[in-house]
Coordinates of C-alpha atoms (C1' of nucleotides) in Angstrom, one line a residue:
Chain A
X1 CA -211.8 40.5 31.7
X2 CA -212.9 42.0 28.4
X3 CA -213.1 45.5 29.5
X4 CA -210.9 48.0 27.7
X5 CA -207.6 48.3 29.5
X6 CA -206.5 51.8 29.5
X7 CA -203.1 51.0 30.9
X8 CA -202.1 49.9 27.4
X9 CA -201.3 52.4 24.7
X10 CA -204.1 55.0 25.1
X11 CA -203.9 55.8 21.4
X12 CA -202.6 54.5 18.1
X13 CA -199.5 56.6 18.1
X14 CA -198.3 54.8 21.2
X15 CA -199.6 51.4 20.2
X16 CA -196.7 49.0 20.5
X17 CA -197.7 47.3 17.2
X18 CA -198.4 50.4 15.3
X19 CA -195.3 49.9 13.0
X20 CA -196.7 46.7 11.5
X21 CA -200.4 47.0 12.0
X22 CA -203.0 48.5 9.7
X23 CA -202.7 52.0 11.1
X24 CA -199.0 52.0 10.1
X25 CA -199.4 54.8 7.6
X26 CA -202.3 56.7 9.1
X27 CA -201.8 60.2 10.3
X28 CA -203.7 63.3 11.4
X29 CA -207.4 63.1 10.9
X30 CA -207.3 59.4 9.8
X31 CA -205.5 58.4 12.9
X32 CA -208.1 60.2 15.0
X33 CA -210.9 58.4 13.3
X34 CA -209.1 55.1 14.0
X35 CA -208.8 56.1 17.6
X36 CA -212.6 56.5 17.8
X37 CA -213.3 53.0 16.8
X38 CA -210.4 51.4 18.6
X39 CA -210.5 49.5 21.9
X40 CA -208.4 47.0 23.7
X41 CA -209.5 43.6 25.0
X42 CA -207.7 41.1 27.3
X43 CA -208.1 37.4 27.3
X44 CA -206.8 34.8 29.7
X45 CA -204.9 31.7 28.5
X46 CA -207.2 29.1 27.2
X47 CA -210.1 31.5 26.6
X48 CA -211.8 31.4 23.3
X49 CA -211.5 34.7 21.4
X50 CA -213.8 33.7 18.5
X51 CA -215.8 30.6 17.7
X52 CA -215.8 29.5 14.2
X53 CA -219.1 30.6 12.5
X54 CA -219.6 33.3 15.0
X55 CA -220.4 36.6 13.7
X56 CA -217.4 38.7 14.1
X57 CA -218.1 42.3 14.9
X58 CA -214.5 43.4 15.0
X59 CA -211.1 43.0 13.5
X60 CA -207.8 43.6 15.3
X61 CA -204.2 42.8 16.0
X62 CA -202.5 40.9 18.7
X63 CA -200.6 43.3 21.0
X64 CA -199.1 40.8 23.4
X65 CA -199.3 37.1 24.0
X66 CA -200.0 34.3 21.6
X67 CA -203.3 33.1 20.0
X68 CA -204.0 30.2 17.7
X69 CA -206.4 29.5 14.8
X70 CA -207.8 26.0 15.0
X71 CA -209.9 23.8 12.8
X72 CA -211.7 20.7 14.0
X73 CA -213.2 17.6 12.4
X74 CA -216.5 16.3 13.9
X75 CA -214.7 13.3 15.4
X76 CA -212.5 15.5 17.5
X77 CA -209.3 15.6 15.5
X78 CA -208.0 19.1 15.4
X79 CA -205.4 21.0 13.4
X80 CA -204.0 24.4 14.3
X81 CA -203.8 26.4 11.0
X82 CA -202.2 29.5 12.3
X83 CA -200.3 31.0 15.1
X84 CA -201.0 34.7 16.0
X85 CA -198.0 36.4 17.4
X86 CA -197.8 40.1 18.4
X87 CA -198.7 42.4 15.4
X88 CA -200.6 39.7 13.6
X89 CA -204.0 40.6 12.3
X90 CA -207.2 38.8 13.0
X91 CA -210.4 39.2 11.0
X92 CA -211.9 39.0 7.6
X93 CA -212.9 42.4 6.4
X94 CA -215.9 42.1 4.2
X95 CA -216.8 38.6 5.6
X96 CA -219.5 37.8 8.1
X97 CA -218.1 35.0 10.2
X98 CA -214.8 33.4 11.1
X99 CA -213.8 30.1 9.4
X100 CA -211.9 28.8 12.5
X101 CA -211.8 29.0 16.2
X102 CA -209.4 31.6 17.7
X103 CA -208.1 30.7 21.1
X104 CA -205.7 32.5 23.5
X105 CA -202.8 30.1 24.2
X106 CA -201.3 32.5 26.7
X107 CA -202.8 35.7 28.2
X108 CA -203.5 37.9 25.2
X109 CA -204.1 41.6 24.7
X110 CA -205.7 42.6 21.4
X111 CA -206.2 46.0 19.8
X112 CA -209.6 45.8 18.1
X113 CA -211.6 48.0 15.7
X114 CA -215.3 47.7 15.4
X115 CA -216.0 46.1 12.1
X116 CA -218.5 48.3 10.4
X117 CA -216.7 51.6 10.8
X118 CA -213.4 49.9 10.0
X119 CA -214.8 48.6 6.7
X120 CA -216.1 52.1 6.0
X121 CA -212.6 53.5 6.6
X122 CA -211.1 50.8 4.4
X123 CA -213.4 51.8 1.5
X124 CA -212.4 55.4 2.0
X125 CA -208.7 55.0 2.6
X126 CA -206.9 53.0 -0.1
X127 CA -203.7 52.5 1.7
X128 CA -205.5 50.6 4.4
X129 CA -207.0 48.1 2.0
X130 CA -203.6 47.9 0.3
X131 CA -202.0 47.1 3.6
X132 CA -204.6 44.4 4.3
X133 CA -204.0 42.8 0.9
X134 CA -200.3 42.7 1.7
X135 CA -200.9 41.1 5.1
X136 CA -203.2 38.6 3.6
X137 CA -200.6 37.7 1.0
X138 CA -198.1 37.2 3.8
X139 CA -200.5 34.9 5.6
X140 CA -201.1 33.0 2.5
X141 CA -197.3 32.5 2.0
X142 CA -197.0 31.4 5.6
X143 CA -199.9 28.9 5.3
X144 CA -198.4 27.4 2.1
X145 CA -195.0 27.1 3.6
X146 CA -196.6 25.3 6.5
X147 CA -198.3 22.9 4.1
X148 CA -194.8 21.8 3.1
X149 CA -194.0 21.2 6.8
X150 CA -197.2 19.2 7.3
X151 CA -197.0 17.2 4.2
X152 CA -193.4 16.4 3.8
X153 CA -191.3 16.9 6.9
X154 CA -190.4 14.3 9.5
X155 CA -191.4 14.8 13.2
X156 CA -187.9 16.1 14.0
X157 CA -187.9 18.5 11.2
X158 CA -191.3 19.7 12.1
X159 CA -190.3 20.5 15.7
X160 CA -187.2 22.3 14.4
X161 CA -189.3 24.3 11.9
X162 CA -191.7 25.4 14.7
X163 CA -188.9 26.4 17.0
X164 CA -187.3 28.5 14.2
X165 CA -190.5 30.4 13.6
X166 CA -191.0 31.2 17.2
X167 CA -187.3 32.2 17.6
X168 CA -187.5 34.4 14.5
X169 CA -190.6 36.2 15.7
X170 CA -189.6 36.5 19.4
X171 CA -189.4 40.2 20.3
X172 CA -186.0 39.8 21.9
X173 CA -184.6 38.4 18.6
X174 CA -186.2 40.9 16.4
X175 CA -184.3 43.6 18.4
X176 CA -181.0 41.8 17.9
X177 CA -181.2 39.7 14.8
X178 CA -177.5 39.2 14.0
X179 CA -176.5 36.8 16.8
X180 CA -176.2 33.1 16.1
X181 CA -177.4 32.1 19.6
X182 CA -180.9 32.9 20.6
X183 CA -183.2 32.2 23.6
X184 CA -186.9 32.4 24.1
X185 CA -189.9 31.1 26.0
X186 CA -192.1 28.5 24.3
X187 CA -195.6 30.0 24.4
X188 CA -197.2 26.6 23.6
X189 CA -197.8 23.4 25.5
X190 CA -196.6 20.2 24.0
X191 CA -200.2 19.5 23.1
X192 CA -200.6 22.8 21.2
X193 CA -197.3 22.1 19.4
X194 CA -198.6 18.7 18.4
X195 CA -201.8 20.3 17.1
X196 CA -199.8 22.7 15.0
X197 CA -197.5 20.1 13.6
X198 CA -200.0 17.3 12.9
X199 CA -198.3 15.0 15.5
X200 CA -199.2 13.6 18.9
X201 CA -198.0 15.2 22.1
X202 CA -195.9 12.1 22.9
X203 CA -194.0 12.4 19.6
X204 CA -193.5 16.1 20.3
X205 CA -192.1 15.3 23.7
X206 CA -189.8 12.6 22.4
X207 CA -188.4 14.8 19.5
X208 CA -187.8 17.8 21.8
X209 CA -185.9 15.5 24.1
X210 CA -183.9 14.2 21.1
X211 CA -183.0 17.7 19.9
X212 CA -181.9 18.4 23.5
X213 CA -179.9 15.2 23.7
X214 CA -178.1 16.1 20.4
X215 CA -177.3 19.6 21.6
X216 CA -179.4 21.4 19.0
X217 CA -181.3 23.1 21.9
X218 CA -180.8 23.5 25.6
X219 CA -183.9 23.4 27.8
X220 CA -184.1 25.5 31.0
X221 CA -187.2 24.1 32.7
X222 CA -189.9 22.9 30.3
X223 CA -190.5 26.1 28.5
X224 CA -187.4 28.2 28.2
X225 CA -185.4 27.2 25.1
X226 CA -181.8 28.2 24.3
X227 CA -180.6 27.7 20.8
X228 CA -176.7 27.8 20.8
X229 CA -176.5 27.8 17.0
X230 CA -179.5 29.1 15.0
X231 CA -178.0 27.8 11.7
X232 CA -177.8 24.3 13.1
X233 CA -181.5 24.5 14.0
X234 CA -182.5 25.7 10.5
X235 CA -180.5 22.9 9.1
X236 CA -182.4 20.4 11.3
X237 CA -185.6 22.1 10.0
X238 CA -184.6 21.2 6.4
X239 CA -184.7 24.9 5.4
X240 CA -182.1 26.6 3.5
X241 CA -179.9 28.5 5.9
X242 CA -181.6 31.9 5.4
X243 CA -184.6 30.3 7.0
X244 CA -187.3 30.7 4.4
X245 CA -189.9 33.4 4.9
X246 CA -192.5 32.2 7.2
X247 CA -194.3 34.9 9.1
Chain B
X1 CA -196.8 28.2 -27.8
X2 CA -197.0 31.4 -25.9
X3 CA -198.4 33.6 -28.6
X4 CA -201.7 35.2 -27.9
X5 CA -204.4 32.9 -29.1
X6 CA -207.1 35.1 -30.7
X7 CA -209.5 32.2 -31.0
X8 CA -210.2 32.6 -27.3
X9 CA -212.4 35.4 -26.1
X10 CA -211.2 38.4 -28.0
X11 CA -212.3 40.7 -25.1
X12 CA -213.2 40.7 -21.5
X13 CA -216.9 40.8 -22.1
X14 CA -216.7 37.4 -23.8
X15 CA -214.0 36.0 -21.5
X16 CA -215.3 32.7 -20.1
X17 CA -214.1 33.4 -16.6
X18 CA -215.2 37.0 -16.5
X19 CA -217.9 36.3 -13.9
X20 CA -215.3 35.2 -11.3
X21 CA -212.2 37.0 -12.4
X22 CA -210.9 40.5 -11.4
X23 CA -212.7 42.3 -14.2
X24 CA -216.1 41.0 -12.9
X25 CA -217.4 44.4 -12.1
X26 CA -215.6 46.5 -14.7
X27 CA -217.5 48.3 -17.4
X28 CA -217.2 51.0 -20.1
X29 CA -213.9 52.8 -20.0
X30 CA -212.4 50.6 -17.3
X31 CA -213.1 47.5 -19.3
X32 CA -211.4 49.0 -22.3
X33 CA -208.3 49.8 -20.3
X34 CA -208.2 46.2 -19.1
X35 CA -208.5 45.1 -22.7
X36 CA -205.4 47.0 -23.6
X37 CA -203.2 45.3 -21.1
X38 CA -204.8 41.9 -21.5
X39 CA -203.4 39.0 -23.5
X40 CA -203.7 35.2 -23.6
X41 CA -201.0 32.6 -23.2
X42 CA -201.1 28.9 -23.8
X43 CA -199.0 26.3 -22.0
X44 CA -198.5 22.6 -22.7
X45 CA -198.9 20.0 -20.0
X46 CA -195.8 19.8 -18.0
X47 CA -194.5 23.2 -19.0
X48 CA -193.4 25.6 -16.2
X49 CA -195.4 28.8 -16.1
X50 CA -193.4 30.5 -13.4
X51 CA -190.3 29.5 -11.6
X52 CA -190.2 30.4 -7.9
X53 CA -188.1 33.6 -7.4
X54 CA -188.6 34.5 -11.0
X55 CA -189.6 38.1 -11.5
X56 CA -193.2 38.0 -12.5
X57 CA -194.2 40.6 -15.0
X58 CA -197.9 39.6 -15.1
X59 CA -200.9 38.5 -13.1
X60 CA -203.7 36.5 -14.5
X61 CA -206.4 33.8 -14.3
X62 CA -206.6 30.3 -15.6
X63 CA -209.1 30.1 -18.4
X64 CA -208.9 26.4 -19.1
X65 CA -206.8 23.5 -17.9
X66 CA -205.2 22.9 -14.5
X67 CA -202.0 24.3 -13.1
X68 CA -200.3 23.6 -9.8
X69 CA -198.3 25.6 -7.2
X70 CA -195.4 23.6 -5.9
X71 CA -192.8 24.1 -3.2
X72 CA -189.6 22.0 -3.0
X73 CA -187.0 21.2 -0.4
X74 CA -183.4 21.1 -1.4
X75 CA -183.3 17.3 -1.1
X76 CA -186.0 16.9 -3.7
X77 CA -189.1 16.4 -1.5
X78 CA -191.9 18.4 -3.0
X79 CA -195.3 19.5 -1.8
X80 CA -198.0 20.9 -4.0
X81 CA -199.5 23.9 -2.1
X82 CA -202.3 24.8 -4.5
X83 CA -204.3 23.7 -7.4
X84 CA -205.3 26.3 -10.0
X85 CA -208.6 25.5 -11.7
X86 CA -210.3 27.7 -14.3
X87 CA -211.1 31.2 -12.9
X88 CA -208.4 30.9 -10.3
X89 CA -206.0 33.9 -10.0
X90 CA -202.2 33.8 -10.2
X91 CA -200.0 36.5 -9.1
X92 CA -199.0 38.7 -6.3
X93 CA -199.9 42.3 -7.0
X94 CA -197.4 44.5 -5.3
X95 CA -194.8 41.7 -5.0
X96 CA -191.8 41.2 -7.1
X97 CA -191.3 37.4 -7.4
X98 CA -193.3 34.3 -7.0
X99 CA -192.9 32.2 -3.8
X100 CA -193.4 28.9 -5.6
X101 CA -193.2 27.1 -8.9
X102 CA -196.3 27.2 -11.1
X103 CA -196.6 24.3 -13.5
X104 CA -199.2 23.3 -16.1
X105 CA -200.5 19.9 -15.2
X106 CA -202.7 19.8 -18.3
X107 CA -202.6 22.1 -21.3
X108 CA -203.5 25.5 -19.9
X109 CA -204.8 28.8 -21.3
X110 CA -204.3 31.8 -19.2
X111 CA -205.7 35.3 -19.4
X112 CA -202.9 37.6 -18.3
X113 CA -202.5 41.3 -17.5
X114 CA -199.2 43.0 -17.7
X115 CA -198.3 43.8 -14.1
X116 CA -197.3 47.4 -13.9
X117 CA -200.4 48.8 -15.7
X118 CA -202.5 46.3 -13.7
X119 CA -201.2 47.6 -10.5
X120 CA -201.8 51.1 -11.6
X121 CA -205.4 50.2 -12.4
X122 CA -205.7 48.6 -9.0
X123 CA -204.6 51.8 -7.3
X124 CA -207.2 53.8 -9.3
X125 CA -210.0 51.3 -9.1
X126 CA -211.0 50.4 -5.6
X127 CA -213.3 47.6 -6.5
X128 CA -210.4 45.7 -8.2
X129 CA -208.3 45.7 -5.0
X130 CA -211.4 44.8 -3.1
X131 CA -212.0 41.9 -5.3
X132 CA -208.4 40.8 -5.0
X133 CA -208.6 40.9 -1.2
X134 CA -211.6 38.7 -1.4
X135 CA -209.9 36.3 -3.7
X136 CA -206.9 36.2 -1.5
X137 CA -209.0 35.5 1.6
X138 CA -210.6 32.7 -0.3
X139 CA -207.3 31.2 -1.1
X140 CA -206.2 31.6 2.5
X141 CA -209.3 29.7 3.6
X142 CA -208.6 26.9 1.1
X143 CA -204.9 26.7 2.2
X144 CA -205.9 26.4 5.8
X145 CA -208.6 23.8 5.1
X146 CA -205.9 21.9 3.2
X147 CA -203.6 22.1 6.3
X148 CA -206.3 20.1 8.1
X149 CA -206.2 17.5 5.3
X150 CA -202.4 17.3 5.4
X151 CA -202.0 17.2 9.1
X152 CA -204.9 15.0 10.3
X153 CA -206.5 13.0 7.7
X154 CA -205.8 9.4 6.7
X155 CA -204.6 8.4 3.2
X156 CA -208.2 7.3 2.3
X157 CA -209.7 10.5 3.6
X158 CA -207.1 12.5 1.7
X159 CA -208.0 10.9 -1.6
X160 CA -211.7 11.4 -0.9
X161 CA -211.1 15.0 0.0
X162 CA -209.2 15.7 -3.3
X163 CA -211.8 14.0 -5.4
X164 CA -214.5 16.1 -3.7
X165 CA -212.7 19.3 -4.5
X166 CA -212.2 18.4 -8.1
X167 CA -215.8 17.2 -8.4
X168 CA -217.1 20.4 -6.9
X169 CA -215.1 22.6 -9.2
X170 CA -215.6 20.7 -12.4
X171 CA -217.4 22.8 -14.9
X172 CA -220.0 20.1 -15.6
X173 CA -221.0 20.0 -12.0
X174 CA -221.1 23.7 -11.5
X175 CA -223.7 23.8 -14.2
X176 CA -225.9 21.1 -12.5
X177 CA -225.1 21.2 -8.8
X178 CA -228.2 19.4 -7.5
X179 CA -227.5 15.8 -8.6
X180 CA -226.1 13.2 -6.2
X181 CA -224.1 11.5 -8.9
X182 CA -221.3 13.2 -10.6
X183 CA -218.6 12.3 -13.1
X184 CA -215.4 14.1 -14.1
X185 CA -211.9 13.6 -15.6
X186 CA -209.0 13.5 -13.2
X187 CA -206.6 16.3 -14.3
X188 CA -203.8 14.9 -12.2
X189 CA -201.4 11.9 -12.5
X190 CA -201.2 9.7 -9.4
X191 CA -197.8 11.3 -8.7
X192 CA -199.3 14.8 -8.8
X193 CA -202.1 13.6 -6.5
X194 CA -199.5 12.2 -4.1
X195 CA -197.6 15.6 -4.2
X196 CA -200.8 17.4 -3.3
X197 CA -201.7 15.0 -0.5
X198 CA -198.4 14.5 1.1
X199 CA -198.4 10.8 0.2
X200 CA -196.4 8.5 -2.2
X201 CA -197.9 7.6 -5.5
X202 CA -198.1 3.9 -4.5
X203 CA -200.3 4.8 -1.6
X204 CA -202.5 7.0 -3.8
X205 CA -202.9 4.1 -6.3
X206 CA -203.8 1.7 -3.5
X207 CA -206.4 4.0 -1.9
X208 CA -208.0 4.8 -5.2
X209 CA -208.3 1.1 -5.9
X210 CA -209.8 0.6 -2.4
X211 CA -212.4 3.4 -3.0
X212 CA -213.2 1.7 -6.2
X213 CA -213.4 -1.8 -4.6
X214 CA -215.8 -0.3 -2.0
X215 CA -218.1 1.2 -4.6
X216 CA -217.4 4.8 -3.5
X217 CA -216.2 5.6 -7.0
X218 CA -216.3 3.9 -10.4
X219 CA -213.3 4.2 -12.7
X220 CA -213.7 4.2 -16.5
X221 CA -210.1 4.0 -17.6
X222 CA -207.5 5.5 -15.4
X223 CA -208.7 9.0 -15.4
X224 CA -212.5 9.2 -15.7
X225 CA -214.2 9.1 -12.3
X226 CA -217.9 8.5 -11.7
X227 CA -219.1 9.2 -8.2
X228 CA -222.5 7.4 -7.8
X229 CA -223.2 9.2 -4.4
X230 CA -221.5 12.5 -3.7
X231 CA -222.6 12.4 0.0
X232 CA -220.9 9.1 0.4
X233 CA -217.7 10.5 -0.9
X234 CA -217.9 13.5 1.4
X235 CA -218.4 11.2 4.3
X236 CA -215.3 9.3 3.3
X237 CA -213.5 12.6 3.2
X238 CA -214.4 13.2 6.8
X239 CA -216.2 16.4 5.9
X240 CA -219.6 17.4 7.2
X241 CA -222.0 16.6 4.4
X242 CA -222.2 20.1 3.0
X243 CA -218.6 19.6 2.0
X244 CA -216.8 22.5 3.6
X245 CA -215.8 25.5 1.6
X246 CA -212.7 24.7 -0.2
X247 CA -212.2 26.7 -3.3
Chain C
dG1 C1' -193.0 -5.7 -34.4
dA2 C1' -189.4 -5.1 -31.1
dA3 C1' -187.6 -1.7 -27.9
dG4 C1' -188.4 1.8 -24.8
dC5 C1' -191.0 4.8 -22.1
dC6 C1' -194.6 6.6 -19.1
dG7 C1' -198.2 6.1 -16.0
dG8 C1' -200.2 2.9 -13.2
dT9 C1' -201.0 -1.4 -10.3
dT10 C1' -199.8 -4.7 -6.9
dG11 C1' -196.8 -7.4 -3.6
dA12 C1' -193.4 -7.9 0.3
dT13 C1' -191.1 -5.7 3.8
dC14 C1' -189.6 -2.0 6.8
dT15 C1' -190.1 2.0 9.8
dG16 C1' -191.7 6.3 11.9
dC17 C1' -195.2 7.7 14.3
dA18 C1' -199.6 6.6 16.9
dT19 C1' -201.5 4.3 20.6
dC20 C1' -201.9 2.6 25.2
dA21 C1' -200.0 2.9 29.6
dA22 C1' -197.3 4.1 33.6
dT23 C1' -194.6 7.5 36.0
dG24 C1' -192.6 12.1 37.3
dC25 C1' -192.9 16.7 38.9
dG26 C1' -194.1 21.3 40.1
dA27 C1' -198.1 24.1 41.5
dT28 C1' -202.4 24.7 44.1
dG29 C1' -205.6 23.8 47.6
dC30 C1' -207.1 22.3 52.1
Chain D
dG1 C1' -198.0 17.5 54.8
dC2 C1' -200.9 15.1 51.7
dA3 C1' -204.1 14.9 47.8
dT4 C1' -205.0 16.6 43.4
dC5 C1' -204.4 18.4 38.9
dG6 C1' -202.2 19.7 34.6
dC7 C1' -198.3 19.2 31.9
dA8 C1' -194.6 16.4 30.6
dT9 C1' -191.7 12.3 30.0
dT10 C1' -190.7 7.6 29.0
dG11 C1' -191.6 2.7 27.7
dA12 C1' -193.9 -1.2 25.1
dT13 C1' -196.4 -2.4 21.2
dG14 C1' -199.1 -1.9 16.8
dC15 C1' -200.1 -0.2 12.4
dA16 C1' -200.5 3.0 8.4
dG17 C1' -198.0 4.4 5.0
dA18 C1' -193.1 4.4 3.0
dT19 C1' -189.9 1.9 0.5
dC20 C1' -188.2 -1.4 -2.7
dA21 C1' -189.3 -4.2 -6.5
dA22 C1' -191.7 -6.6 -10.1
dC23 C1' -194.9 -6.2 -13.7
dC24 C1' -198.8 -4.4 -16.9
dG25 C1' -200.8 -1.9 -20.9
dG26 C1' -200.8 1.7 -24.0
dC27 C1' -198.2 4.8 -26.8
dT28 C1' -194.3 6.3 -29.5
dT29 C1' -190.2 5.5 -32.3
dC30 C1' -187.4 3.4 -35.5

DNA sequence: GAAGCCGGTTGATCTGCATCAATGCGATGC
DNA sequence: GCATCGCATTGATGCAGATCAACCGGCTTC
């Protein structure tokens, strides 16, 4: 399963995430060097991509699918601390291990770079480290915005916040950002949503049902969500109508 | 109040936070250039250092005192998303504004660099941007660890977690890290603690009293805390005994 | 030294979410 | 076609923490 899959973007120029990933501004010789240390890996839903405290010998970006960062307490309580959607970066250049478990929540394809040579390139190519600092600052903003969600929002607001993020990041919406109505597939089980929101899966289920009952969302099956009025959803999330700036 | 205070470290070499701050590895000419763009600012307890969405024309580090990063919802609910203790960095190089309010919770002295020239130095001095990336990754780790606190811990565990962080970062402890017993002054009101923990101030007060009743902490006055057994406190926090790696 | 204020404590009550438990429902296997 | 399994829904009940309210002690102000 982890063999390079040559059917996906054979080089960085064709890489579907190139526009947002680290190689965004690389060209010519630089790009060739990135090619050399680049490879693709596929993971099945549920598979662990990295164990916390593992040595990580790569960094990379999600090409397709959804992965999650999870922290656990010894007694089994867990909290998802990040959601990795396509183009999101994984890895801690300059650090040995990972601080959290990374798990594929759907089938995932990642574009990876071997770590040592990537770090070497970073040192020699200022705009790569600049880009990494920018991405890390974005992640920090997202994490802190999520702290507000976890600490102060009600269960209903939490669900609405999560749905807004997923809606905003969904490839279909990004292509057509103007419309009020949006539709997308939920890439998370009720349990994963609960883990992200600091709730139980029963509460998630109840609040999703409530939002459906109140016409804020329409469910087609368990996973396909239609949002007739995105502004309404953002209002339910307690955000100002522009939707904040979560990643 | 905001005039440079020349009684504090007249240059970077003497700066009390130099060992952890951005200039940690600067020498000779570099250090002189940092000197030129460096200045100190003092703030009184309660004073706002930066409003969210303000243009920030500086970056800097806390020299003494405690400041906090706060996010607010329109309806008035607020969540503290970060605590700035001495040596912590404030600012978003490459970004225009701030994403959150920064407030002095005690009297604060900051060591600031004017932003434009600092960014120029960053571009020309790779180890400064490297250091910034490191610091940002640390902050991200801390933010994510705090998400676990907010999402999954009980009120009692939250209080214990906060006390552990403050204890671990207190200058007196850093000097003498081996002892089991520690003592420190709480730099936060009960309300500020509540804001950080996603609780109400009444709950904070009750749980502090409970920890005191159970002998986990001893209070001398309202603000001076003695922890007879740090391991016990970490256990109450639900951390493994080495105490995690919060900043 | 009375009045007011701020930060803190404590009590009584309420409620949102957790917990425990049963059931539904589509997919997969034999 | 029936058994099984994973995911989801729904109901009944309990409890941790919010809310509302009273009060305390130290500090400032006039």
